[in-house]
């Protein structure tokens, strides 16, 4: 196969920067996923409740602004939202090593950073998903999603593997410098995207409440969407509980160091990559519906 065909959208002058921005941004995010709880566990000696609350605060952004975020971003230029949220998230994360070096870091500081970062991530994700169809068009949407999903899977493996040695060498607070740098570089790369969207129509007053209400009504009345969302929410609830306590267990019960913890999380990323590669084949063989409910069943703990 010619190299140009293999590269596909990567040769596009606008998709290329988006792909690179996704790679470094996701890498920074995966470093954050490991380093932030370790800051609480190692640097602040946080207990299990505090670590769990920190994780809850990280994901609280979806609950607080998840619904209005879509209506708000729909009236903004998605590229601008992506750049702004990347750069602000980088600055917010930078406050943790600065506070640690100044001797001012507290668990409440981590809660505040986690909440602000989570809210900004919601707006980034909404803008990101909405911007891709505009950037590549409907004809190339599947290829664009596939390439971006692949780079996310790769970073889910390489991120923890990189973060583990960094935490062991420089400490968890200093490792967040790498996460901050990744998000700042992601925003800088997104600035290189030349495609511009049409701005909101002048004189049209936003009606966020009505838009949110209509979206909720549509989802809740659709039996497949309703069941999918409820199942996904339940699965993610317990997955977050598991991942939160896993870090505490590995550090305090097994004595595993940062490098070993990073390898464990990289193993989870390998599973995500294999799942992404096998998802299409499994859906064709047994159907999309059965894949959705079988996958959570096979992830349950096995009795020893």
Short mmCIF file of N, CA and C in Angstrom, two decimals, residues 4 27 44 51 70 73 76 78 80 83 102 120 135 150 212-214 220 239 251 270 284:
data_model
loop_
_atom_site.label_atom_id
_atom_site.label_comp_id
_atom_site.label_asym_id
_atom_site.label_seq_id
_atom_site.Cartn_x
_atom_site.Cartn_y
_atom_site.Cartn_z
N UNK A 4 1.17 7.26 1.11
CA UNK A 4 0.17 8.32 1.18
C UNK A 4 -1.18 7.78 1.60
N UNK A 27 -1.32 12.31 26.53
CA UNK A 27 -0.17 11.87 27.30
C UNK A 27 -0.09 12.63 28.62
N UNK A 44 1.19 14.11 50.79
CA UNK A 44 0.32 14.63 51.83
C UNK A 44 -0.18 13.55 52.79
N UNK A 51 -8.45 10.32 49.36
CA UNK A 51 -8.11 9.96 47.98
C UNK A 51 -9.37 9.73 47.16
N UNK A 70 -22.75 21.46 26.65
CA UNK A 70 -23.04 21.23 25.23
C UNK A 70 -23.77 22.40 24.60
N UNK A 73 -21.17 25.41 24.41
CA UNK A 73 -20.13 25.24 23.39
C UNK A 73 -20.73 25.31 21.98
N UNK A 76 -20.27 28.61 20.51
CA UNK A 76 -18.91 29.15 20.52
C UNK A 76 -18.11 28.51 19.39
N UNK A 78 -15.48 26.13 18.37
CA UNK A 78 -14.94 24.97 19.10
C UNK A 78 -13.42 25.01 19.18
N UNK A 80 -11.49 27.58 19.40
CA UNK A 80 -11.10 28.54 20.43
C UNK A 80 -11.31 27.96 21.82
N UNK A 83 -8.45 25.46 22.56
CA UNK A 83 -7.17 26.12 22.85
C UNK A 83 -7.21 26.74 24.25
N UNK A 102 6.77 25.70 47.57
CA UNK A 102 6.66 26.80 48.53
C UNK A 102 6.19 26.33 49.90
N UNK A 120 -13.07 22.19 33.22
CA UNK A 120 -12.48 22.59 31.95
C UNK A 120 -12.39 21.42 30.97
N UNK A 135 -14.06 19.59 10.83
CA UNK A 135 -12.69 19.63 10.32
C UNK A 135 -12.47 18.66 9.16
N UNK A 150 -6.93 5.49 18.14
CA UNK A 150 -5.68 4.72 18.22
C UNK A 150 -4.63 5.45 19.04
N UNK A 212 -31.14 22.32 26.82
CA UNK A 212 -30.82 21.23 27.75
C UNK A 212 -32.05 20.37 28.00
N UNK A 213 -33.19 21.02 28.19
CA UNK A 213 -34.43 20.28 28.45
C UNK A 213 -34.80 19.41 27.26
N UNK A 214 -34.67 19.93 26.06
CA UNK A 214 -35.00 19.14 24.87
C UNK A 214 -34.04 17.96 24.70
N UNK A 220 -34.03 10.52 27.34
CA UNK A 220 -34.79 9.72 28.30
C UNK A 220 -35.97 9.00 27.64
N UNK A 239 -16.06 1.47 38.29
CA UNK A 239 -14.71 1.47 37.73
C UNK A 239 -13.85 2.53 38.42
N UNK A 251 0.27 1.01 46.68
CA UNK A 251 1.28 1.76 47.40
C UNK A 251 1.43 1.27 48.84
N UNK A 270 -3.03 -1.63 27.86
CA UNK A 270 -2.91 -2.67 26.83
C UNK A 270 -4.25 -3.36 26.60
N UNK A 284 -19.53 -7.43 14.90
CA UNK A 284 -20.02 -8.10 13.70
C UNK A 284 -20.42 -9.54 13.99
#
